[in-house]
């Protein structure tokens, strides 16, 4: 088991990619702390993961864009599970619109959840990791944060910011043996993409050399690699999981 007896916080962990990451980590021996805004989904995911993998789990309802919520959730994790070895900043939303039509609240909400949330969770957790002189932080960015995308000024800006924040955090905490990396998913088969029209999905697939959408487990596998000692000499990097959509 690659993560045996380690404790991982996963934001947005109740559903979708976050839940897949939680399952993957638990299957590899990690104790799981889920942070999300949906209490019912949190409680259900926590119960199911504990029953399936025999690890300790807990759920903390929190808005990652609210510093008080984040600090309270992290304290609850420490009080319940005793340590934090891994942080996965996965929580994110979209509010798509063309720039000329984008409202202030659409911009602010996406930036606050997707970028400020990563900052607040990292700032809070890294204090404890620094004392322990070890840790792994994984931030979920996006391929569109690397290449841009019409109709997503807020989302692309937030994910581009996550990439820059990842590199800065990696430089600041490398001497404390804390590795910080990002994953940039391409088109992944989640609730976010399943609402797209068939035409939109077809147009998306034309951009993907592997000619298929990714699955949440593809992202979970990449997360497991970056959380484990298999990537012990990797920090400040962006791992593209996009089917070849963007090659750098």
Coordinates of N, CA and C in Angstrom, one line a residue:
X1 N 0.8 -1.2 0.0 CA 0.0 0.0 0.0 C 0.9 1.2 0.0
X2 N 0.7 2.1 -1.0 CA 1.6 3.2 -1.2 C 1.4 4.3 -0.1
X3 N 0.2 4.4 0.5 CA 0.0 5.5 1.4 C -0.4 5.0 2.8
X4 N 0.0 3.8 3.2 CA -0.4 3.2 4.4 C -0.2 4.1 5.6
X5 N -1.3 4.3 6.4 CA -1.3 5.0 7.6 C -1.1 6.5 7.5
X6 N -1.1 7.0 6.3 CA -1.0 8.5 6.1 C -2.4 9.0 6.1
X7 N -2.5 10.3 6.3 CA -3.8 11.0 6.4 C -3.9 12.0 5.3
X8 N -5.0 12.0 4.5 CA -5.1 12.9 3.3 C -6.4 13.7 3.5
X9 N -6.3 15.0 3.3 CA -7.4 15.9 3.1 C -7.7 16.0 1.7
X10 N -9.0 15.9 1.3 CA -9.4 16.0 -0.1 C -10.6 17.0 -0.1
X11 N -10.4 18.2 -0.7 CA -11.5 19.1 -0.8 C -12.3 18.8 -2.0
X12 N -13.6 19.1 -1.9 CA -14.6 18.7 -3.0 C -14.6 17.2 -3.1
X13 N -14.4 16.5 -2.0 CA -14.2 15.0 -2.0 C -15.4 14.2 -1.9
X14 N -16.6 14.8 -1.9 CA -17.8 14.0 -1.7 C -18.3 13.3 -3.0
X15 N -17.9 13.9 -4.1 CA -18.4 13.4 -5.4 C -17.3 13.6 -6.5
X16 N -17.6 13.0 -7.7 CA -16.8 13.3 -8.9 C -15.4 12.9 -8.7
X17 N -14.5 13.7 -9.3 CA -13.1 13.4 -9.2 C -12.6 13.3 -7.8
X18 N -13.0 14.2 -6.9 CA -12.6 14.1 -5.5 C -12.9 12.8 -4.9
X19 N -14.1 12.3 -5.1 CA -14.5 11.0 -4.6 C -13.6 9.9 -5.1
X20 N -13.3 10.0 -6.4 CA -12.4 8.9 -7.0 C -11.0 9.0 -6.4
X21 N -10.5 10.2 -6.1 CA -9.2 10.3 -5.5 C -9.3 9.7 -4.1
X22 N -10.4 10.0 -3.4 CA -10.5 9.5 -2.0 C -10.5 7.9 -2.0
X23 N -11.3 7.3 -2.9 CA -11.3 5.9 -3.1 C -9.9 5.3 -3.4
X24 N -9.2 6.0 -4.3 CA -7.9 5.5 -4.7 C -6.9 5.6 -3.5
X25 N -6.9 6.7 -2.8 CA -6.1 6.8 -1.6 C -6.4 5.8 -0.5
X26 N -7.7 5.6 -0.2 CA -8.1 4.7 0.8 C -7.7 3.2 0.4
X27 N -7.8 2.9 -0.9 CA -7.5 1.6 -1.3 C -6.0 1.3 -1.1
X28 N -5.2 2.4 -1.0 CA -3.8 2.3 -0.8 C -3.4 2.6 0.7
X29 N -4.3 2.5 1.6 CA -4.1 2.6 3.0 C -4.2 3.9 3.7
X30 N -4.6 5.0 3.0 CA -4.6 6.3 3.6 C -5.9 6.5 4.4
X31 N -5.9 7.2 5.5 CA -7.1 7.6 6.2 C -7.5 8.9 5.5
X32 N -8.8 9.1 5.4 CA -9.4 10.1 4.5 C -10.2 11.1 5.3
X33 N -9.9 12.4 5.1 CA -10.7 13.5 5.5 C -11.3 14.2 4.3
X34 N -12.6 14.2 4.3 CA -13.3 14.9 3.1 C -13.8 16.2 3.6
X35 N -13.6 17.2 2.7 CA -14.1 18.6 2.9 C -15.0 18.9 1.7
X36 N -16.2 19.4 2.0 CA -17.1 19.7 0.9 C -18.2 20.6 1.5
X37 N -19.1 21.1 0.7 CA -20.2 22.0 1.2 C -21.5 21.2 1.3
X38 N -21.5 20.0 0.8 CA -22.7 19.2 0.9 C -22.6 18.1 2.0
X39 N -23.3 18.4 3.1 CA -23.1 17.5 4.3 C -23.7 16.1 4.0
X40 N -24.8 16.0 3.4 CA -25.4 14.7 3.1 C -24.4 13.8 2.3
X41 N -23.9 14.4 1.2 CA -23.0 13.7 0.3 C -21.7 13.4 1.0
X42 N -21.2 14.3 1.9 CA -20.0 14.1 2.7 C -20.2 12.8 3.6
X43 N -21.3 12.8 4.3 CA -21.5 11.8 5.3 C -21.6 10.4 4.6
X44 N -22.3 10.4 3.5 CA -22.5 9.2 2.7 C -21.1 8.7 2.2
X45 N -20.3 9.6 1.6 CA -19.0 9.2 1.1 C -18.1 8.7 2.2
X46 N -18.1 9.4 3.3 CA -17.3 8.9 4.4 C -17.6 7.5 4.9
X47 N -18.9 7.3 5.0 CA -19.4 5.9 5.5 C -19.0 4.9 4.5
X48 N -19.2 5.1 3.2 CA -18.9 4.1 2.2 C -17.4 3.8 2.1
X49 N -16.6 4.9 2.1 CA -15.1 4.6 2.0 C -14.6 3.8 3.2
X50 N -15.1 4.2 4.4 CA -14.7 3.4 5.6 C -15.1 2.0 5.5
X51 N -16.3 1.7 5.1 CA -16.8 0.3 5.0 C -16.1 -0.5 3.9
X52 N -15.7 0.2 2.8 CA -15.1 -0.5 1.6 C -13.6 -0.8 1.9
X53 N -12.9 0.1 2.6 CA -11.5 -0.1 2.6 C -10.9 -0.3 4.1
X54 N -11.8 -0.1 5.1 CA -11.3 -0.4 6.4 C -10.3 0.7 7.0
X55 N -10.4 1.9 6.4 CA -9.6 3.0 6.9 C -10.4 4.0 7.7
X56 N -9.8 4.8 8.5 CA -10.5 5.9 9.2 C -10.9 7.0 8.3
X57 N -12.1 7.5 8.5 CA -12.6 8.6 7.6 C -13.3 9.6 8.5
X58 N -13.4 10.8 7.9 CA -14.2 11.8 8.6 C -14.7 12.8 7.5
X59 N -15.7 13.6 7.9 CA -16.3 14.6 7.0 C -16.3 15.9 7.7
X60 N -16.0 17.0 7.0 CA -16.0 18.3 7.5 C -16.7 19.2 6.5
X61 N -17.8 19.8 6.8 CA -18.5 20.7 5.9 C -17.8 22.1 6.0
X62 N -17.4 22.6 4.8 CA -16.7 23.9 4.8 C -16.7 24.5 3.5
X63 N -16.8 25.8 3.4 CA -16.6 26.6 2.2 C -15.2 27.0 2.1
X64 N -14.5 26.4 1.1 CA -13.0 26.6 1.0 C -12.6 28.1 0.8
X65 N -13.6 28.9 0.4 CA -13.3 30.3 0.2 C -13.4 31.2 1.4
X66 N -13.8 30.5 2.5 CA -14.0 31.2 3.8 C -12.9 30.7 4.8
X67 N -12.0 31.6 5.2 CA -10.8 31.2 6.0 C -11.3 30.6 7.4
X68 N -12.3 31.1 8.0 CA -12.8 30.6 9.2 C -13.3 29.1 9.1
X69 N -14.0 28.9 8.0 CA -14.4 27.5 7.7 C -13.2 26.6 7.5
X70 N -12.3 27.0 6.8 CA -11.1 26.2 6.5 C -10.3 25.9 7.7
X71 N -10.1 26.9 8.6 CA -9.3 26.7 9.8 C -10.1 25.7 10.7
X72 N -11.4 25.9 10.8 CA -12.2 25.0 11.7 C -12.2 23.5 11.1
X73 N -12.2 23.4 9.8 CA -12.2 22.0 9.2 C -10.9 21.4 9.5
X74 N -9.8 22.1 9.3 CA -8.4 21.5 9.5 C -8.2 21.2 10.9
X75 N -8.7 22.0 11.9 CA -8.6 21.6 13.3 C -9.4 20.4 13.6
X76 N -10.5 20.2 13.0 CA -11.3 19.0 13.2 C -10.6 17.8 12.7
X77 N -9.9 17.9 11.5 CA -9.1 16.8 11.0 C -8.0 16.4 12.0
X78 N -7.3 17.4 12.5 CA -6.2 17.1 13.4 C -6.8 16.5 14.7
X79 N -7.9 17.0 15.2 CA -8.4 16.5 16.4 C -8.9 15.0 16.2
X80 N -9.4 14.7 15.0 CA -10.0 13.4 14.8 C -9.0 12.4 14.3
X81 N -8.1 12.8 13.4 CA -7.2 11.8 12.8 C -5.7 12.0 13.2
X82 N -5.4 13.2 13.8 CA -4.1 13.3 14.5 C -3.0 13.9 13.6
X83 N -3.1 13.8 12.3 CA -2.0 14.3 11.5 C -2.6 14.6 10.1
X84 N -1.7 15.3 9.3 CA -2.1 15.6 7.9 C -0.8 15.4 7.1
X85 N -0.8 14.4 6.2 CA 0.3 14.1 5.4 C 0.1 14.6 3.9
X86 N -1.1 14.7 3.5 CA -1.4 14.9 2.1 C -2.6 15.9 2.0
X87 N -2.5 16.9 1.2 CA -3.6 17.8 0.9 C -3.9 17.8 -0.6
X88 N -5.1 17.5 -1.0 CA -5.5 17.6 -2.4 C -6.5 18.7 -2.5
X89 N -6.1 19.8 -3.2 CA -7.0 20.9 -3.4 C -7.8 20.6 -4.7
X90 N -9.0 20.0 -4.6 CA -9.8 19.6 -5.7 C -11.0 20.4 -5.9
X91 N -11.5 21.1 -4.9 CA -12.8 21.8 -4.9 C -12.8 22.8 -6.1
X92 N -13.8 22.9 -6.9 CA -13.9 23.8 -8.0 C -15.2 23.9 -8.6
X93 N -15.5 25.0 -9.2 CA -16.8 25.3 -9.9 C -16.6 26.0 -11.2
X94 N -17.6 26.0 -12.0 CA -17.6 26.8 -13.2 C -18.9 27.7 -13.2
X95 N -18.7 28.9 -13.9 CA -19.8 29.8 -14.2 C -19.5 30.4 -15.5
X96 N -19.7 29.6 -16.6 CA -19.2 30.0 -17.9 C -20.0 31.1 -18.5
X97 N -19.3 32.0 -19.2 CA -20.0 33.1 -19.9 C -18.9 33.8 -20.8
X98 N -19.4 34.4 -21.9 CA -18.4 35.2 -22.7 C -18.0 36.4 -21.9
X99 N -16.8 36.9 -22.1 CA -16.3 37.9 -21.2 C -17.2 39.2 -21.2
X100 N -17.7 39.6 -22.4 CA -18.5 40.8 -22.4 C -19.8 40.6 -21.7
X101 N -20.2 39.4 -21.4 CA -21.5 39.1 -20.7 C -21.3 38.7 -19.3
X102 N -20.0 38.4 -18.9 CA -19.7 37.9 -17.6 C -20.0 38.9 -16.5
X103 N -20.8 38.5 -15.5 CA -21.1 39.4 -14.4 C -20.0 39.4 -13.3
X104 N -19.9 40.4 -12.5 CA -19.0 40.5 -11.5 C -19.1 39.3 -10.5
X105 N -20.3 38.9 -10.2 CA -20.5 37.8 -9.2 C -20.1 36.5 -9.8
X106 N -20.2 36.3 -11.2 CA -19.7 35.1 -11.8 C -18.2 35.0 -11.8
X107 N -17.5 36.1 -12.0 CA -16.1 36.2 -11.9 C -15.6 35.9 -10.4
X108 N -16.2 36.6 -9.5 CA -15.8 36.6 -8.1 C -16.0 35.2 -7.5
X109 N -17.1 34.5 -7.8 CA -17.4 33.2 -7.2 C -16.4 32.2 -7.7
X110 N -16.1 32.1 -8.9 CA -15.2 31.2 -9.5 C -13.7 31.4 -9.0
X111 N -13.3 32.6 -9.0 CA -12.0 33.0 -8.4 C -11.9 32.6 -7.0
X112 N -12.9 32.9 -6.2 CA -12.9 32.7 -4.8 C -12.8 31.2 -4.4
X113 N -13.6 30.4 -5.1 CA -13.6 28.9 -4.8 C -12.3 28.3 -5.4
X114 N -12.1 28.5 -6.7 CA -11.0 27.8 -7.4 C -9.6 28.2 -7.1
X115 N -9.4 29.5 -6.8 CA -8.0 30.0 -6.5 C -7.8 30.4 -5.1
X116 N -8.7 31.3 -4.5 CA -8.6 31.6 -3.1 C -8.7 30.4 -2.2
X117 N -9.6 29.5 -2.6 CA -9.7 28.3 -1.8 C -8.5 27.4 -1.7
X118 N -7.7 27.4 -2.8 CA -6.5 26.6 -2.8 C -5.5 27.4 -1.9
X119 N -5.4 28.7 -2.0 CA -4.5 29.5 -1.1 C -4.9 29.2 0.4
X120 N -6.2 29.4 0.7 CA -6.5 29.3 2.1 C -6.3 27.9 2.7
X121 N -6.6 26.8 1.9 CA -6.4 25.5 2.4 C -4.9 25.2 2.5
X122 N -4.1 25.6 1.5 CA -2.7 25.4 1.6 C -2.1 26.2 2.8
X123 N -2.4 27.4 2.9 CA -1.8 28.3 4.0 C -2.1 27.6 5.4
X124 N -3.3 27.1 5.5 CA -3.7 26.5 6.8 C -3.0 25.2 7.1
X125 N -3.0 24.3 6.1 CA -2.4 23.0 6.2 C -0.9 23.0 6.3
X126 N -0.3 23.9 5.5 CA 1.2 23.8 5.4 C 1.9 24.2 6.7
X127 N 1.2 24.9 7.6 CA 1.8 25.2 8.9 C 2.1 23.9 9.6
X128 N 1.2 22.9 9.6 CA 1.4 21.7 10.3 C 2.4 20.8 9.5
X129 N 2.3 20.8 8.2 CA 3.3 20.1 7.4 C 4.7 20.6 7.7
X130 N 4.9 21.9 7.8 CA 6.2 22.5 8.0 C 6.8 22.0 9.3
X131 N 5.9 22.0 10.4 CA 6.4 21.5 11.7 C 6.9 20.0 11.6
X132 N 6.1 19.2 10.8 CA 6.4 17.8 10.7 C 7.6 17.6 9.7
X133 N 7.9 18.6 8.9 CA 9.0 18.6 7.9 C 8.7 17.5 6.9
X134 N 7.5 17.4 6.5 CA 7.1 16.5 5.4 C 5.7 16.8 4.9
X135 N 5.4 16.4 3.7 CA 4.1 16.6 3.2 C 4.0 16.6 1.7
X136 N 2.8 16.3 1.2 CA 2.6 16.4 -0.3 C 1.3 17.2 -0.5
X137 N 1.4 18.2 -1.4 CA 0.2 19.0 -1.7 C 0.0 18.8 -3.2
X138 N -1.3 18.5 -3.6 CA -1.6 18.4 -5.0 C -2.8 19.3 -5.3
X139 N -2.6 20.1 -6.3 CA -3.6 21.1 -6.7 C -4.2 20.7 -8.1
X140 N -5.5 20.7 -8.2 CA -6.2 20.4 -9.4 C -6.3 21.7 -10.3
X141 N -5.5 21.7 -11.3 CA -5.6 22.8 -12.3 C -6.5 22.4 -13.5
X142 N -6.1 22.7 -14.7 CA -6.9 22.3 -15.8 C -6.1 22.6 -17.1
X143 N -6.4 21.9 -18.1 CA -5.7 22.1 -19.4 C -6.1 23.5 -19.9
X144 N -7.3 24.0 -19.6 CA -7.7 25.3 -20.1 C -7.0 26.4 -19.3
X145 N -6.4 26.1 -18.2 CA -5.6 27.1 -17.5 C -4.2 27.2 -18.1
X146 N -3.9 26.3 -19.0 CA -2.6 26.3 -19.7 C -2.8 26.9 -21.1
X147 N -4.0 26.7 -21.7 CA -4.2 27.1 -23.1 C -5.3 28.2 -23.3
X148 N -6.1 28.4 -22.3 CA -7.2 29.3 -22.5 C -8.4 28.7 -23.1
X149 N -9.6 29.3 -23.0 CA -10.8 28.7 -23.6 C -11.9 29.8 -23.6
X150 N -12.4 30.0 -24.8 CA -13.4 31.0 -25.0 C -14.6 30.7 -24.1
X151 N -15.2 31.7 -23.4 CA -16.3 31.6 -22.6 C -16.0 31.2 -21.2
X152 N -14.7 31.1 -20.8 CA -14.3 30.7 -19.5 C -13.2 31.6 -18.9
X153 N -13.4 32.9 -19.1 CA -12.4 33.8 -18.6 C -12.1 33.6 -17.1
X154 N -13.2 33.4 -16.3 CA -13.0 33.3 -14.9 C -12.4 31.9 -14.5
X155 N -12.8 30.9 -15.2 CA -12.3 29.5 -14.9 C -10.8 29.4 -15.3
X156 N -10.5 29.9 -16.5 CA -9.1 29.7 -17.0 C -8.2 30.6 -16.1
X157 N -8.6 31.8 -15.8 CA -7.8 32.6 -14.9 C -7.6 32.0 -13.5
X158 N -8.6 31.3 -13.0 CA -8.4 30.7 -11.7 C -7.5 29.5 -11.8
X159 N -7.6 28.7 -12.9 CA -6.7 27.5 -13.0 C -5.3 27.9 -13.4
X160 N -5.1 29.0 -14.2 CA -3.8 29.5 -14.5 C -3.2 30.0 -13.2
X161 N -4.0 30.6 -12.3 CA -3.5 31.1 -11.1 C -3.1 29.9 -10.2
X162 N -3.8 28.8 -10.2 CA -3.5 27.6 -9.4 C -2.1 27.1 -9.8
X163 N -1.8 27.1 -11.1 CA -0.5 26.6 -11.6 C 0.6 27.5 -11.1
X164 N 0.4 28.9 -11.1 CA 1.5 29.8 -10.6 C 1.6 29.6 -9.1
X165 N 0.5 29.5 -8.4 CA 0.6 29.3 -7.0 C 1.3 28.0 -6.6
X166 N 1.1 27.0 -7.4 CA 1.7 25.7 -7.1 C 3.2 25.9 -7.2
X167 N 3.7 26.6 -8.2 CA 5.2 26.7 -8.3 C 5.8 27.6 -7.2
X168 N 5.1 28.6 -6.8 CA 5.6 29.5 -5.7 C 5.6 28.7 -4.4
X169 N 4.5 28.0 -4.1 CA 4.4 27.2 -2.9 C 5.5 26.1 -2.8
X170 N 5.8 25.5 -4.0 CA 6.8 24.5 -4.1 C 8.2 25.1 -3.7
X171 N 8.5 26.3 -4.2 CA 9.7 26.9 -3.9 C 9.8 27.3 -2.5
X172 N 8.8 27.8 -1.9 CA 8.8 28.3 -0.5 C 9.0 27.2 0.5
X173 N 8.5 26.0 0.2 CA 8.5 24.9 1.2 C 9.3 23.7 0.9
X174 N 10.1 23.8 -0.2 CA 10.9 22.6 -0.6 C 11.9 22.3 0.6
X175 N 12.5 23.3 1.2 CA 13.4 23.0 2.3 C 12.8 22.3 3.5
X176 N 11.5 22.4 3.6 CA 10.8 21.7 4.6 C 10.3 20.3 4.2
X177 N 10.8 19.8 3.1 CA 10.5 18.5 2.5 C 9.0 18.4 2.2
X178 N 8.4 19.5 1.8 CA 7.0 19.5 1.3 C 7.0 19.7 -0.2
X179 N 6.4 18.7 -0.8 CA 6.4 18.7 -2.3 C 5.0 19.2 -2.7
X180 N 5.0 20.1 -3.7 CA 3.8 20.7 -4.2 C 3.7 20.6 -5.7
X181 N 2.7 19.9 -6.2 CA 2.6 19.7 -7.7 C 1.1 20.0 -8.1
X182 N 0.9 20.1 -9.3 CA -0.4 20.3 -9.9 C -0.7 19.2 -10.9
X183 N -2.0 18.9 -11.1 CA -2.5 18.1 -12.2 C -3.4 18.9 -13.0
X184 N -3.2 18.9 -14.4 CA -4.0 19.6 -15.3 C -4.8 18.7 -16.1
X185 N -6.0 18.3 -15.6 CA -6.9 17.4 -16.4 C -7.4 18.0 -17.7
X186 N -7.6 17.2 -18.7 CA -8.3 17.6 -19.9 C -9.8 17.4 -19.8
X187 N -10.4 16.9 -20.8 CA -11.9 16.7 -20.7 C -12.1 15.3 -20.0
X188 N -12.7 15.4 -18.8 CA -13.0 14.3 -17.9 C -14.5 14.0 -17.8
X189 N -14.8 12.8 -17.8 CA -16.2 12.4 -17.8 C -16.8 12.6 -16.4
X190 N -17.3 13.8 -16.1 CA -17.9 14.1 -14.8 C -19.2 14.8 -15.0
X191 N -19.9 15.1 -13.9 CA -21.1 15.8 -14.0 C -21.0 17.1 -14.8
X192 N -19.8 17.8 -14.6 CA -19.5 19.1 -15.3 C -19.6 18.9 -16.8
X193 N -19.1 17.8 -17.3 CA -19.0 17.6 -18.8 C -20.2 16.9 -19.3
X194 N -20.9 16.1 -18.4 CA -22.1 15.3 -18.9 C -23.2 16.2 -19.3
X195 N -23.3 17.5 -18.8 CA -24.4 18.4 -19.1 C -24.2 19.0 -20.5
X196 N -23.0 18.8 -21.1 CA -22.8 19.4 -22.4 C -23.6 18.7 -23.5
X197 N -23.9 19.4 -24.5 CA -24.7 18.8 -25.7 C -23.8 17.8 -26.4
X198 N -24.4 16.9 -27.1 CA -23.7 15.9 -27.9 C -22.8 16.6 -28.9
X199 N -23.2 17.7 -29.5 CA -22.4 18.4 -30.5 C -21.1 19.0 -29.8
X200 N -21.3 19.6 -28.6 CA -20.2 20.1 -27.9 C -19.2 19.0 -27.5
X201 N -19.7 17.9 -27.0 CA -18.8 16.8 -26.7 C -18.0 16.3 -27.9
X202 N -18.7 16.2 -29.0 CA -18.0 15.8 -30.2 C -16.9 16.7 -30.6
X203 N -17.2 18.0 -30.6 CA -16.2 19.0 -30.9 C -15.0 19.0 -30.0
X204 N -15.3 18.7 -28.7 CA -14.2 18.5 -27.7 C -13.3 17.4 -28.1
X205 N -13.9 16.2 -28.4 CA -13.2 15.0 -28.7 C -12.3 15.2 -29.9
X206 N -12.7 16.1 -30.9 CA -11.8 16.3 -32.0 C -10.5 16.9 -31.6
X207 N -10.4 17.5 -30.4 CA -9.1 18.1 -30.0 C -8.2 17.1 -29.2
X208 N -8.7 15.9 -29.0 CA -8.0 14.9 -28.2 C -7.5 13.8 -29.0
X209 N -6.1 13.7 -29.2 CA -5.5 12.6 -30.0 C -5.9 11.2 -29.6
X210 N -6.1 11.0 -28.3 CA -6.5 9.6 -27.8 C -8.0 9.3 -28.1
X211 N -8.7 10.4 -28.6 CA -10.1 10.2 -29.1 C -11.1 9.6 -28.1
X212 N -10.9 10.0 -26.8 CA -11.9 9.7 -25.8 C -11.7 10.7 -24.6
X213 N -12.8 10.8 -23.9 CA -12.7 11.6 -22.6 C -12.0 10.8 -21.6
X214 N -11.3 11.5 -20.6 CA -10.7 10.8 -19.5 C -11.8 10.4 -18.5
X215 N -11.4 9.6 -17.6 CA -12.3 9.2 -16.5 C -11.7 9.7 -15.2
X216 N -12.5 9.9 -14.2 CA -12.0 10.3 -12.9 C -10.9 9.5 -12.3
X217 N -10.9 8.2 -12.6 CA -9.8 7.3 -12.1 C -8.5 7.7 -12.8
X218 N -8.5 8.2 -14.0 CA -7.2 8.7 -14.6 C -6.6 9.8 -13.8
X219 N -7.4 10.7 -13.2 CA -6.9 11.7 -12.4 C -6.5 11.2 -11.0
X220 N -7.3 10.3 -10.5 CA -6.9 9.6 -9.2 C -5.6 8.9 -9.3
X221 N -5.3 8.2 -10.4 CA -4.1 7.5 -10.5 C -2.9 8.5 -10.5
X222 N -3.1 9.6 -11.2 CA -2.0 10.7 -11.2 C -1.8 11.2 -9.8
X223 N -2.9 11.4 -9.1 CA -2.8 11.9 -7.7 C -2.1 11.0 -6.8
X224 N -2.4 9.7 -7.0 CA -1.7 8.7 -6.2 C -0.2 8.7 -6.4
X225 N 0.2 8.9 -7.6 CA 1.6 9.0 -8.0 C 2.3 10.2 -7.3
X226 N 1.6 11.3 -7.4 CA 2.2 12.6 -6.8 C 2.1 12.6 -5.3
X227 N 1.2 11.8 -4.7 CA 1.1 11.8 -3.2 C 2.1 10.8 -2.6
X228 N 2.6 9.8 -3.4 CA 3.4 8.7 -2.9 C 4.9 9.0 -3.0
X229 N 5.7 8.1 -2.4 CA 7.1 8.3 -2.5 C 7.6 8.0 -3.9
X230 N 6.8 7.5 -4.8 CA 7.2 7.3 -6.2 C 7.6 8.6 -6.9
X231 N 7.1 9.7 -6.3 CA 7.4 11.0 -6.9 C 8.2 11.8 -5.9
X232 N 9.1 11.2 -5.1 CA 9.8 11.9 -4.1 C 10.7 13.0 -4.5
X233 N 11.1 13.0 -5.8 CA 12.0 14.0 -6.3 C 11.3 14.9 -7.3
X234 N 10.0 15.0 -7.2 CA 9.2 15.9 -8.1 C 8.5 16.9 -7.3
X235 N 8.8 18.2 -7.6 CA 8.0 19.3 -7.0 C 7.9 20.5 -7.9
X236 N 6.9 21.2 -7.8 CA 6.7 22.4 -8.7 C 6.3 22.1 -10.1
X237 N 5.8 20.9 -10.3 CA 5.5 20.5 -11.7 C 4.0 20.4 -12.0
X238 N 3.6 20.5 -13.2 CA 2.3 20.3 -13.7 C 2.2 19.1 -14.5
X239 N 1.4 18.1 -14.0 CA 1.3 16.8 -14.7 C 0.0 16.9 -15.6
X240 N 0.2 16.9 -16.9 CA -0.9 17.0 -17.8 C -1.6 15.6 -18.0
X241 N -2.9 15.5 -17.7 CA -3.6 14.3 -17.9 C -4.8 14.6 -18.9
X242 N -4.4 14.7 -20.2 CA -5.4 15.3 -21.1 C -5.5 14.5 -22.4
X243 N -5.0 13.3 -22.5 CA -5.2 12.5 -23.7 C -4.4 13.1 -24.9
X244 N -3.4 14.0 -24.7 CA -2.6 14.5 -25.7 C -3.2 15.8 -26.3
X245 N -4.3 16.4 -25.6 CA -4.9 17.6 -26.1 C -3.9 18.7 -26.2
X246 N -3.1 18.9 -25.2 CA -2.1 19.9 -25.2 C -0.7 19.2 -24.9
X247 N 0.2 19.4 -25.8 CA 1.5 18.8 -25.6 C 2.6 19.9 -25.5
X248 N 3.3 19.9 -24.4 CA 4.3 20.9 -24.1 C 5.7 20.3 -24.0

